[in-house]
mmCIF file of C-alpha atoms and ligand atoms in Angstrom:
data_model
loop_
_atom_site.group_PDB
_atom_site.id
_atom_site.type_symbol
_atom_site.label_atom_id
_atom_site.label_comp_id
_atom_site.label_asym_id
_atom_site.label_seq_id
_atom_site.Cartn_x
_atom_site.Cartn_y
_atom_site.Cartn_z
ATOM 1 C CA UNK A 1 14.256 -15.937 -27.860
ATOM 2 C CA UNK A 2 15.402 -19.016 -25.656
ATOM 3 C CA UNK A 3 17.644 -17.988 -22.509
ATOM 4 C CA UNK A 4 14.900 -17.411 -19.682
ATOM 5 C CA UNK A 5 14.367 -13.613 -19.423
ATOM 6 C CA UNK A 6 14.509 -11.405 -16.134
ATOM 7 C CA UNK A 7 11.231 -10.187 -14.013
ATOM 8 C CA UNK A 8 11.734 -8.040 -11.809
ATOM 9 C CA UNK A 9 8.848 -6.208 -9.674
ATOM 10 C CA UNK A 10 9.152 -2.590 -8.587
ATOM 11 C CA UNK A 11 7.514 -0.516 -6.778
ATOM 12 C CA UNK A 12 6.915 3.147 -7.776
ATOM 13 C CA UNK A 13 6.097 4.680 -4.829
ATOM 14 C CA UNK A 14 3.141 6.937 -3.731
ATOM 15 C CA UNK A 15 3.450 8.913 -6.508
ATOM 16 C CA UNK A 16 6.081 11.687 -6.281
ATOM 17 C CA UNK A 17 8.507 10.962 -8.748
ATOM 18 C CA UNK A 18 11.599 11.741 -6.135
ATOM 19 C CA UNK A 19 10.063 8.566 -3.854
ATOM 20 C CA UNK A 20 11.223 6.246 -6.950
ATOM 21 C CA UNK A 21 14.439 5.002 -5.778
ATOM 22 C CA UNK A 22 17.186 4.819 -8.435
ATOM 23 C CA UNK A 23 16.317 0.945 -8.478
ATOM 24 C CA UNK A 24 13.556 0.681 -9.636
ATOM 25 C CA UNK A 25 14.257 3.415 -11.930
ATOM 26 C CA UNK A 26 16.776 1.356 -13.405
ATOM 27 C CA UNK A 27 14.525 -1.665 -13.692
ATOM 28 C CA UNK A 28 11.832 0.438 -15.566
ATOM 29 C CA UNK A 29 14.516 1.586 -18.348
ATOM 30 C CA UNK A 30 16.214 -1.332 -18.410
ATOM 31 C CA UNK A 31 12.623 -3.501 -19.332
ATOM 32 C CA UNK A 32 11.904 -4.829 -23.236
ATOM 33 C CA UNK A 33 8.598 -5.025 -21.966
ATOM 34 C CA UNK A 34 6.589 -3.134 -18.726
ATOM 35 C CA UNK A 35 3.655 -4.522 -17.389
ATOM 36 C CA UNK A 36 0.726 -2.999 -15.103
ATOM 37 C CA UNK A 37 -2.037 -1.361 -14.237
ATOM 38 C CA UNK A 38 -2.543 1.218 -16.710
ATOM 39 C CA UNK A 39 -1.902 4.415 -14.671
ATOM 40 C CA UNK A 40 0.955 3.183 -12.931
ATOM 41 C CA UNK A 41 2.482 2.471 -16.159
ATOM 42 C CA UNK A 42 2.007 6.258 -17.167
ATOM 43 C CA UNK A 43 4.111 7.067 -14.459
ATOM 44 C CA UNK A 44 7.338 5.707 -15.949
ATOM 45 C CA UNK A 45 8.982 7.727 -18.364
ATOM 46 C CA UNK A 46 8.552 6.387 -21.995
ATOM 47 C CA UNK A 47 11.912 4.507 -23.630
ATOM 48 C CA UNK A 48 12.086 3.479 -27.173
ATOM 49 C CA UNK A 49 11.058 0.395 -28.061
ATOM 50 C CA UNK A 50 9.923 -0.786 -24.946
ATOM 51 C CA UNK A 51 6.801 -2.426 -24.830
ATOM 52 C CA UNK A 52 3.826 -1.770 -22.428
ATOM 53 C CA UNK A 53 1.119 -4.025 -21.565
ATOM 54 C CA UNK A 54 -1.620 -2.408 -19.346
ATOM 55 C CA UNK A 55 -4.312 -3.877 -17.414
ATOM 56 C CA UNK A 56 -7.185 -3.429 -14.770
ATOM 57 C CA UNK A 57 -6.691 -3.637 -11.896
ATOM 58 C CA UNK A 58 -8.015 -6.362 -10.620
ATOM 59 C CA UNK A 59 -6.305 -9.278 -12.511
ATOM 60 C CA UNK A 60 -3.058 -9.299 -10.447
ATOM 61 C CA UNK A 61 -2.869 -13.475 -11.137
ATOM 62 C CA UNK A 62 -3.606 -12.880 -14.804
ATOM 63 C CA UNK A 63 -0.957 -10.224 -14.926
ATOM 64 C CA UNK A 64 1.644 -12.344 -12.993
ATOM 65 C CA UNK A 65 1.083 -15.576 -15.308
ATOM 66 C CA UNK A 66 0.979 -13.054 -18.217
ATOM 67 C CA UNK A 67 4.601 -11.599 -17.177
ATOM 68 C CA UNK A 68 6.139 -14.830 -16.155
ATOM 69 C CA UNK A 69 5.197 -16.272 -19.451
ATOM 70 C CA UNK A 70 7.301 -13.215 -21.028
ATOM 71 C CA UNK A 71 9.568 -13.563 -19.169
ATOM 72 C CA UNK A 72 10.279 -17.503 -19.953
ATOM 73 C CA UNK A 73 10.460 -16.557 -23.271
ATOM 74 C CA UNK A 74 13.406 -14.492 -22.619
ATOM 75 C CA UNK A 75 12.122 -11.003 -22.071
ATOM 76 C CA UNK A 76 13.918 -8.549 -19.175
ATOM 77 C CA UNK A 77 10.449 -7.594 -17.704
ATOM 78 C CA UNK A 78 9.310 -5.273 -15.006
ATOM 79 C CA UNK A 79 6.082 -5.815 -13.484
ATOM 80 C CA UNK A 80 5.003 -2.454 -11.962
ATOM 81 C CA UNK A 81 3.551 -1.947 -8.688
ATOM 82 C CA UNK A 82 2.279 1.863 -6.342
ATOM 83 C CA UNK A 83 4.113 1.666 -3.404
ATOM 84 C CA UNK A 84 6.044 -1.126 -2.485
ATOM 85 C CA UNK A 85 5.438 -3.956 -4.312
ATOM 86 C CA UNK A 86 5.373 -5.917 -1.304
ATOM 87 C CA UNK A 87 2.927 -4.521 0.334
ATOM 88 C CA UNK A 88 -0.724 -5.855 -0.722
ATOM 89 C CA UNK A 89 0.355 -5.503 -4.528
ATOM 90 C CA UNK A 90 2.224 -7.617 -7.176
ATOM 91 C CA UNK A 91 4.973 -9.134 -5.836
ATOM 92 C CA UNK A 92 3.201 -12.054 -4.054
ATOM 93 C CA UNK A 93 0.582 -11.946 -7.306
ATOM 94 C CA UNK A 94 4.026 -13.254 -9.344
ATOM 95 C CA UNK A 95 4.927 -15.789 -6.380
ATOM 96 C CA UNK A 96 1.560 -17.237 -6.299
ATOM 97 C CA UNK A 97 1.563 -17.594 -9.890
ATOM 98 C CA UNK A 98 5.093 -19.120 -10.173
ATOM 99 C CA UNK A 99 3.994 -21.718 -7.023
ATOM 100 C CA UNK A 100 1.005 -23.096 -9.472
ATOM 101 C CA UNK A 101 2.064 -22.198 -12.770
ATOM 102 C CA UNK A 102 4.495 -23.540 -15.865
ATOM 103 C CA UNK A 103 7.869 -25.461 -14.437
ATOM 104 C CA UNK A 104 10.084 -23.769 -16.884
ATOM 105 C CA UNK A 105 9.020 -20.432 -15.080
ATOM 106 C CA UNK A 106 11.170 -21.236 -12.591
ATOM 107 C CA UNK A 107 14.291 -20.406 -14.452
ATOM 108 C CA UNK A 108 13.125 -16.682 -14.658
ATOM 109 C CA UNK A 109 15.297 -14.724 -12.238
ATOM 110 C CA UNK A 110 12.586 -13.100 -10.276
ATOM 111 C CA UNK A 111 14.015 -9.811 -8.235
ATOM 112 C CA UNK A 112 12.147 -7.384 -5.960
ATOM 113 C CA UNK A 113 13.159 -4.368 -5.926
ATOM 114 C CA UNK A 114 11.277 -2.059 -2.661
ATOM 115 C CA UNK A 115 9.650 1.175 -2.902
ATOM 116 C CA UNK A 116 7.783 3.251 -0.159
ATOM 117 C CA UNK A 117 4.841 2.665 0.963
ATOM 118 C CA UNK A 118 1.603 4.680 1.231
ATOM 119 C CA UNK A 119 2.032 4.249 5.273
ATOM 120 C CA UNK A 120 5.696 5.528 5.083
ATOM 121 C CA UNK A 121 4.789 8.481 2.926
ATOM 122 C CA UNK A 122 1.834 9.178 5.191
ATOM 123 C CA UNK A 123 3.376 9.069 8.576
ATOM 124 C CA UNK A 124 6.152 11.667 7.059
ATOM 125 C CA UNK A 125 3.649 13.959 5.993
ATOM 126 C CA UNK A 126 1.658 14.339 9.597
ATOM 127 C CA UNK A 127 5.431 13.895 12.003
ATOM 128 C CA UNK A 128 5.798 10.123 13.123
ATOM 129 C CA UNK A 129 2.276 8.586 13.986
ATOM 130 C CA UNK A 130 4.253 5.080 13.587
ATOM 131 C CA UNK A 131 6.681 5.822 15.936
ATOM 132 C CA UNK A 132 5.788 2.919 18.521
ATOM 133 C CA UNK A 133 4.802 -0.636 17.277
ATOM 134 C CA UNK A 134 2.246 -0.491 14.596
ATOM 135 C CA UNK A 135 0.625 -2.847 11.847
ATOM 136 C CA UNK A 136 -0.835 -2.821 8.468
ATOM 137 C CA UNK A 137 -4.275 -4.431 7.390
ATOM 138 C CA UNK A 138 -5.863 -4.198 4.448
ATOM 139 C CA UNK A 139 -9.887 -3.836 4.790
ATOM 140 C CA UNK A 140 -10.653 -5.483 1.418
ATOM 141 C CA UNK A 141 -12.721 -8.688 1.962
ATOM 142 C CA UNK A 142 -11.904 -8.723 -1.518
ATOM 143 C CA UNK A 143 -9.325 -11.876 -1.061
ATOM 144 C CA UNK A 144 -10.574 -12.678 2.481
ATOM 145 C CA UNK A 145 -13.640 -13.303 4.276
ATOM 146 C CA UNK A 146 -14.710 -10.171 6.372
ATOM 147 C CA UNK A 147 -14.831 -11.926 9.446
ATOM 148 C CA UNK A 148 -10.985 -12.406 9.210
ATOM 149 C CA UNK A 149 -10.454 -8.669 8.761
ATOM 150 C CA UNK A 150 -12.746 -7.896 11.646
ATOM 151 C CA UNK A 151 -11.124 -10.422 14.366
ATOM 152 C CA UNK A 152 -7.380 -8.983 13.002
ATOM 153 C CA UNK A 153 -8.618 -5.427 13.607
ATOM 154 C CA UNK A 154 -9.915 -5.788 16.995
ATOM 155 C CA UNK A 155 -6.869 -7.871 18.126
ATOM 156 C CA UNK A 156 -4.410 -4.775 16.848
ATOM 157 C CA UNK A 157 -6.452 -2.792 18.499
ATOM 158 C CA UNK A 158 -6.820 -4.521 21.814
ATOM 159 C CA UNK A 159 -2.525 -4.728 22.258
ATOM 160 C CA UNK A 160 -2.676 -1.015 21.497
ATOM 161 C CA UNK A 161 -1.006 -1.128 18.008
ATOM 162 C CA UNK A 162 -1.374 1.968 15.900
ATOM 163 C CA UNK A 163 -2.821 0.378 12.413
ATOM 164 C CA UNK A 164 -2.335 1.348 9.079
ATOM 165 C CA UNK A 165 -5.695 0.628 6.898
ATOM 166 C CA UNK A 166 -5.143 0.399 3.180
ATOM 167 C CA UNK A 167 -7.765 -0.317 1.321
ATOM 168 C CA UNK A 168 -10.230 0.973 3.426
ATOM 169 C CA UNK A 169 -13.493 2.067 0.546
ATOM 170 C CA UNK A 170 -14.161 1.842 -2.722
ATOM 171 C CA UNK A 171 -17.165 1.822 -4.793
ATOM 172 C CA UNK A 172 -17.821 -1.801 -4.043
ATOM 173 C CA UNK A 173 -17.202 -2.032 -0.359
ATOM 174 C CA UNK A 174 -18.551 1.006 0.641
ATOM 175 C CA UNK A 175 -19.139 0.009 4.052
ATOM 176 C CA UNK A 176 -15.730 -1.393 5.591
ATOM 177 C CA UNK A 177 -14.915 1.638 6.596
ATOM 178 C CA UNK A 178 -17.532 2.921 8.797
ATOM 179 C CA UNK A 179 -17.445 -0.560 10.527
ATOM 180 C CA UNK A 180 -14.043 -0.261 11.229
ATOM 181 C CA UNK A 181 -14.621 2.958 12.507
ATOM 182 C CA UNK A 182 -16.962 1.397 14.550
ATOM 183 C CA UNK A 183 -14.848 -0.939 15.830
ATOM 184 C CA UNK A 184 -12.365 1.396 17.126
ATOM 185 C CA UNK A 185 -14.640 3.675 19.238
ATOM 186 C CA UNK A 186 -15.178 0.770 21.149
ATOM 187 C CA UNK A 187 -12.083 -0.077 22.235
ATOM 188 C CA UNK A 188 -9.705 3.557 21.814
ATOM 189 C CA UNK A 189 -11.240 7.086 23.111
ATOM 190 C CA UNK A 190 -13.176 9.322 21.029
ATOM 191 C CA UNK A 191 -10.214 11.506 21.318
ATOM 192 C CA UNK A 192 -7.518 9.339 19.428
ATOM 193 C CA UNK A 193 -6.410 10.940 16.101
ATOM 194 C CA UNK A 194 -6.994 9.316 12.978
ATOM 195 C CA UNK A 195 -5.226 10.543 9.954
ATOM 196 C CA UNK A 196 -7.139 10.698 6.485
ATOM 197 C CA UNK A 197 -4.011 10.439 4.328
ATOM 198 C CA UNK A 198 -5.153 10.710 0.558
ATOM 199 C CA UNK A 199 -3.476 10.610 -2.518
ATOM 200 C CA UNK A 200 -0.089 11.487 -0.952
ATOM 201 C CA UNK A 201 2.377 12.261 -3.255
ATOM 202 C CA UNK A 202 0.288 13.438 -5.833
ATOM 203 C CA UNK A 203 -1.405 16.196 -7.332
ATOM 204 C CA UNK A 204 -4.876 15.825 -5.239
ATOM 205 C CA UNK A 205 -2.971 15.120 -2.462
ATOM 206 C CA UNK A 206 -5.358 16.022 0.907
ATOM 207 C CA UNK A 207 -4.431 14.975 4.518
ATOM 208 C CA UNK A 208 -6.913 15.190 7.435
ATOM 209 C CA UNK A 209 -6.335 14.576 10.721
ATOM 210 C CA UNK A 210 -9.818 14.229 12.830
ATOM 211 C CA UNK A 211 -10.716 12.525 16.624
ATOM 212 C CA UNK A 212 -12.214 9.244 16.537
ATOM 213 C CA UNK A 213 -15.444 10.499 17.559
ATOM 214 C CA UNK A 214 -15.925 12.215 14.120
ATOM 215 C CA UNK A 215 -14.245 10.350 11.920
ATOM 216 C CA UNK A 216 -17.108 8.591 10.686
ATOM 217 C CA UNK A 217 -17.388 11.689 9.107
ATOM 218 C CA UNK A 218 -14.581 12.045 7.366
ATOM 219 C CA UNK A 219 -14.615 11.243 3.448
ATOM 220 C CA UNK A 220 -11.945 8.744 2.014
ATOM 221 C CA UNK A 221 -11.837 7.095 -1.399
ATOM 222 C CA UNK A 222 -9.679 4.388 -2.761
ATOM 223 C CA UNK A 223 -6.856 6.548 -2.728
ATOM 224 C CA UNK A 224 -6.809 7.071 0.830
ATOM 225 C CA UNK A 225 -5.009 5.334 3.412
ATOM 226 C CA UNK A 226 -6.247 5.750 7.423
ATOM 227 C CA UNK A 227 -4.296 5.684 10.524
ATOM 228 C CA UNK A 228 -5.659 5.087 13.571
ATOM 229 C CA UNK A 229 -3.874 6.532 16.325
ATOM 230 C CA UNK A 230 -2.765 4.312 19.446
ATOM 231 C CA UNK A 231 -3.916 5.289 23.476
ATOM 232 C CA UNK A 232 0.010 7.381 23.013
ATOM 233 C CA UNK A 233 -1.118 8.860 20.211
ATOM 234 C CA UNK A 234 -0.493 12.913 20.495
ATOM 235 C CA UNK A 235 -1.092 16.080 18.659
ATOM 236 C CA UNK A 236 1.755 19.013 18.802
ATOM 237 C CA UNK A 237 -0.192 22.136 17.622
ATOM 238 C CA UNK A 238 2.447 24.224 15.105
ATOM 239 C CA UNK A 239 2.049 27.828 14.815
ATOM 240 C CA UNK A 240 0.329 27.331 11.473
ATOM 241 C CA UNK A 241 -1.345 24.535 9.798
ATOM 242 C CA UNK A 242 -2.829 21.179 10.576
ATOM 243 C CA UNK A 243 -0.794 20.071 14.052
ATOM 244 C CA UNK A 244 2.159 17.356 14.070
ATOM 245 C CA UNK A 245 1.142 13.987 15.146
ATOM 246 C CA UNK A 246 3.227 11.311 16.971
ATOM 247 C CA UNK A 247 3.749 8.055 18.580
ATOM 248 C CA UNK A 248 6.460 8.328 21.520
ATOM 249 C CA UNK A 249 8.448 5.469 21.208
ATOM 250 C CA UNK A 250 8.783 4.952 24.977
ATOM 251 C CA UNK A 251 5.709 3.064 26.869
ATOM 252 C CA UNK A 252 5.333 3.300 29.793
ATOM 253 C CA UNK A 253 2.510 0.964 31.092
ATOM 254 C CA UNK A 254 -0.744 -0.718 29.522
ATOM 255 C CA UNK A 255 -3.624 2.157 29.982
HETATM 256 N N1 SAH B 301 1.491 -1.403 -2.757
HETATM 257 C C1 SAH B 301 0.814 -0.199 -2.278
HETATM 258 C C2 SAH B 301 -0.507 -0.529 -1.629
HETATM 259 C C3 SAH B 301 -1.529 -1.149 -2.560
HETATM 260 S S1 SAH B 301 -3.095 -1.344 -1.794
HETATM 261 C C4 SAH B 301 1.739 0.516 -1.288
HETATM 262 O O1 SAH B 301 2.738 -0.068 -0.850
HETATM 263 O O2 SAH B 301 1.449 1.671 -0.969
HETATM 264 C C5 SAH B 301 -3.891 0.167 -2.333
HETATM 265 C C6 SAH B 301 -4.125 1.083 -1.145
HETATM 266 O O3 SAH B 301 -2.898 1.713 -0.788
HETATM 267 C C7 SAH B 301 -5.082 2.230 -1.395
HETATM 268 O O4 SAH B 301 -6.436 1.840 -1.225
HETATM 269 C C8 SAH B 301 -4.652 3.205 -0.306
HETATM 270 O O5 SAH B 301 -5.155 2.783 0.951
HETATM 271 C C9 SAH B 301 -3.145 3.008 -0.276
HETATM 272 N N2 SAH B 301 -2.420 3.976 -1.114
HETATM 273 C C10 SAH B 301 -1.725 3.721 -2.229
HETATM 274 N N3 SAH B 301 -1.157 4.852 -2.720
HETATM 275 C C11 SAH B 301 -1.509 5.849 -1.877
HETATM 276 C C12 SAH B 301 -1.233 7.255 -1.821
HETATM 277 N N4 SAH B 301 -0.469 7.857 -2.738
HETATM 278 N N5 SAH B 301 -1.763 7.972 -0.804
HETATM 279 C C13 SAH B 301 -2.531 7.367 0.142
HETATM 280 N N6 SAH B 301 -2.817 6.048 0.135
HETATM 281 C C14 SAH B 301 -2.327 5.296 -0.854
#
């Protein structure tokens, strides 16, 4: 093949299959050739002849080179992504590798095509923690130092943002976590609700929703994406079942 090919990266959602918008549906069984982390790619539905290359997942650049190449060769690929790909995941993996990579690359029509995000599915599940301003950090000092995740944290926290942590453990940062934690009791009361959102979407999902004061507590894995609640933060106890929680969108002064 000559023509440059297609990329497109897509995000599959969380993990239940109805959070896959008909986009990136499309761009899956439209591909000659997917490419992923292995388990995401076991989440689109097998077409004929369509080739699948899988990989860890930790070589995002490799990946990105790997399906731009592809791509230039005249492939229609989709690079697959949880969640949106937008969101701490491929999509700036391919633009980082196009900015330092092969000129002819650049003829690849590169398209992004959203999904939801962990936080998104999340906040449904609990009522609307993210009503009010909010932000999203990612606790790996994976790709950054620590000290930049730490100084980020504490200045969401100090303008009273409800944040979003993704990435907050895994095997080799099993600390992060509990810092953050930390962190927080500091500056929000031991009463602010922090949601344990894990796996959402999926089979395993499990959702807990526990006070600052013992959420040190509280065990979270890779899959699991924390919330911590802002001083507006509320519970709404429901006849049954874990309560709702929300974030009132009006404010009305700095506690
Ligand atoms: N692009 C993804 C995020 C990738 S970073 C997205 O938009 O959702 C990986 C982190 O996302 C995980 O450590 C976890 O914090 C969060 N995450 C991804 N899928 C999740 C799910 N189904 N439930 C809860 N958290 C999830």
């Amino acid at each position: 093949m000559s023509a440059p090919g297609t990329l497109t990266v897509v995000g599959l959602g969380p993990g239940d299959p109805r959070w896959l918008t008909p986009a990136a549906a499309q761009a899956l069984a439209e591909a000659t050739d997917l490419v992923g982390y292995g388990p995401y790619l076991d989440r689109a539905p097998p077409q004929l002849g369509q080739r699948r290359h899988a990989s860890d997942n930790r070589v995002e650049l490799e990946r990105a080179r790997f399906a731009l190449e592809l791509a230039a060769q005249g492939h229609r690929v989709t690079v697959v992504s949880g969640g949106d790909p937008g969101v701490f995941a491929m999509a700036a993996a391919v633009f980082e590798a196009l900015e330092g990579g092969d000129p002819a690359w650049r003829s690849v029509l590169i398209t992004v095509e959203p999904g939801v995000t962990a936080m998104l599915a999340a906040a449904a599940r609990v009522g609307a923690p993210l009503g009010g301003d909010f932000c999203a950090l990612s606790l790996s000092d994976n790709l950054k130092p620590w000290a930049v995740v730490e100084q980020r944290l504490r200045a969401a926290l100090a303008v009273d943002f409800v944040v979003a942590l993704y990435n907050p453990i895994s095997s080799a940062r099993p600390w992060q976590l509990g810092a953050a934690l930390e962190i927080a009791a500091t500056v929000r009361s031991p009463d602010t609700p922090v949601i344990f959102a894990r796996a959402i979407g999926r089979a395993d999902e499990a959702i807990t929703v526990a006070r600052l004061a013992v959420a040190g507590g509280v065990a979270a894995d890779m899959a699991t994406l924390v919330v911590i609640g802002a001083s507006t933060t509320r519970l709404v106890p429901r006849r049954e079942g874990a309560p709702y929680v929300y974030t009132p969108r009006r404010y009305e002064a700095r506690p």
